């Protein structure tokens, strides 16, 4: 049976995978590359020769910085077998924002089970920096921007299946109401998530809201559900109209 420090080290490797490498992971959690590597690899104590443990306070600080739910580092998570999406390529005046490779919970095809398959996908956008400045005013980092293709009928009215959505994959917790791409187990969703106070407690639940409420009524899910993973926040949608 794995001990808590081994689980935490494995989860640091997941953060590294999500962020596209150790340098970005270290930056996100406000550490030097050497500090992050020591925690990830379990640097050995000079006296005992055993890997040093991670303090509880350090684990909570890392979770907060990496936008993970409290206690996330202490739980085992399934690693994606799909490589992380490449970061946008950047030149002096142009940015190429690429498609997010859907991964996480796996079915036999190596993808999330979506509520409906998108009718084709948009591979990338090439935009200039002025467009980015005018149209995407708030994001965690340029490297975290990616494209998700809209799928399913539940969000009709906001976007249609096949429409392009700009996502910030650096947002992995729900601090404010918004549209998020998330998974519960092997199922992937794009929905509005709203923080709602618990009826009998000081905490809150996440209300999952579809734009098409008549066919998809709202329901609640606990933010502490170990099967819930916030993949990213949708920043901008483009709704298509056929003429």
GROMACS .gro file of C-alpha atoms in nm, residues 33-124:
model
   92
   33UNK     CA    1   1.292   2.418  -1.034
   34UNK     CA    2   1.524   2.259  -0.776
   35UNK     CA    3   1.263   2.277  -0.497
   36UNK     CA    4   0.998   2.121  -0.719
   37UNK     CA    5   1.234   1.843  -0.832
   38UNK     CA    6   1.328   1.762  -0.471
   39UNK     CA    7   0.963   1.726  -0.370
   40UNK     CA    8   0.870   1.533  -0.685
   41UNK     CA    9   1.158   1.287  -0.657
   42UNK     CA   10   1.167   1.260  -0.278
   43UNK     CA   11   1.512   1.397  -0.199
   44UNK     CA   12   1.673   1.176   0.064
   45UNK     CA   13   1.743   1.289   0.417
   46UNK     CA   14   2.119   1.302   0.478
   47UNK     CA   15   2.083   1.132   0.818
   48UNK     CA   16   1.824   0.860   0.755
   49UNK     CA   17   1.882   0.804   0.384
   50UNK     CA   18   1.503   0.795   0.335
   51UNK     CA   19   1.301   1.028   0.109
   52UNK     CA   20   1.191   1.341   0.291
   53UNK     CA   21   0.817   1.373   0.346
   54UNK     CA   22   0.603   1.665   0.235
   55UNK     CA   23   0.450   1.874   0.512
   56UNK     CA   24   0.073   1.902   0.516
   57UNK     CA   25   0.100   2.281   0.498
   58UNK     CA   26   0.318   2.252   0.188
   59UNK     CA   27   0.069   2.017   0.022
   60UNK     CA   28  -0.221   2.257   0.084
   61UNK     CA   29  -0.016   2.551  -0.049
   62UNK     CA   30   0.070   2.360  -0.368
   63UNK     CA   31  -0.295   2.264  -0.420
   64UNK     CA   32  -0.404   2.625  -0.387
   65UNK     CA   33  -0.133   2.750  -0.625
   66UNK     CA   34  -0.209   2.475  -0.880
   67UNK     CA   35  -0.585   2.542  -0.849
   68UNK     CA   36  -0.663   2.195  -0.717
   69UNK     CA   37  -0.929   2.110  -0.454
   70UNK     CA   38  -0.810   2.080  -0.097
   71UNK     CA   39  -0.685   1.727  -0.037
   72UNK     CA   40  -0.621   1.656  -0.408
   73UNK     CA   41  -0.254   1.576  -0.349
   74UNK     CA   42  -0.347   1.314  -0.090
   75UNK     CA   43  -0.565   1.107  -0.327
   76UNK     CA   44  -0.466   0.871  -0.605
   77UNK     CA   45  -0.562   0.988  -0.955
   78UNK     CA   46  -0.560   0.809  -1.286
   79UNK     CA   47  -0.286   0.941  -1.512
   80UNK     CA   48  -0.372   1.025  -1.870
   81UNK     CA   49  -0.222   0.802  -2.137
   82UNK     CA   50  -0.274   1.080  -2.391
   83UNK     CA   51   0.016   1.327  -2.412
   84UNK     CA   52  -0.068   1.683  -2.305
   85UNK     CA   53  -0.173   1.927  -2.573
   86UNK     CA   54   0.116   2.130  -2.711
   87UNK     CA   55   0.140   2.489  -2.598
   88UNK     CA   56   0.058   2.767  -2.844
   89UNK     CA   57   0.346   2.852  -3.075
   90UNK     CA   58   0.441   3.217  -3.058
   91UNK     CA   59   0.621   3.448  -3.299
   92UNK     CA   60   0.677   3.821  -3.274
   93UNK     CA   61   0.331   3.913  -3.403
   94UNK     CA   62   0.138   3.584  -3.428
   95UNK     CA   63   0.011   3.318  -3.190
   96UNK     CA   64  -0.105   2.971  -3.299
   97UNK     CA   65  -0.354   2.827  -3.049
   98UNK     CA   66  -0.395   2.452  -3.088
   99UNK     CA   67  -0.666   2.199  -3.017
  100UNK     CA   68  -0.686   2.042  -2.670
  101UNK     CA   69  -0.626   1.668  -2.693
  102UNK     CA   70  -0.911   1.522  -2.492
  103UNK     CA   71  -0.772   1.281  -2.232
  104UNK     CA   72  -0.812   1.178  -1.869
  105UNK     CA   73  -1.076   0.918  -1.801
  106UNK     CA   74  -1.025   0.653  -2.069
  107UNK     CA   75  -1.253   0.441  -2.281
  108UNK     CA   76  -1.128   0.193  -2.539
  109UNK     CA   77  -1.049   0.471  -2.784
  110UNK     CA   78  -0.826   0.655  -2.539
  111UNK     CA   79  -1.060   0.953  -2.510
  112UNK     CA   80  -1.315   1.089  -2.269
  113UNK     CA   81  -1.669   0.967  -2.321
  114UNK     CA   82  -1.838   1.289  -2.432
  115UNK     CA   83  -2.211   1.352  -2.421
  116UNK     CA   84  -2.196   1.356  -2.803
  117UNK     CA   85  -1.916   1.338  -3.055
  118UNK     CA   86  -1.838   1.678  -3.210
  119UNK     CA   87  -1.911   1.700  -3.584
  120UNK     CA   88  -1.547   1.743  -3.682
  121UNK     CA   89  -1.285   1.942  -3.494
  122UNK     CA   90  -1.097   2.268  -3.535
  123UNK     CA   91  -0.726   2.194  -3.527
  124UNK     CA   92  -0.581   2.540  -3.458
   0.00000   0.00000   0.00000
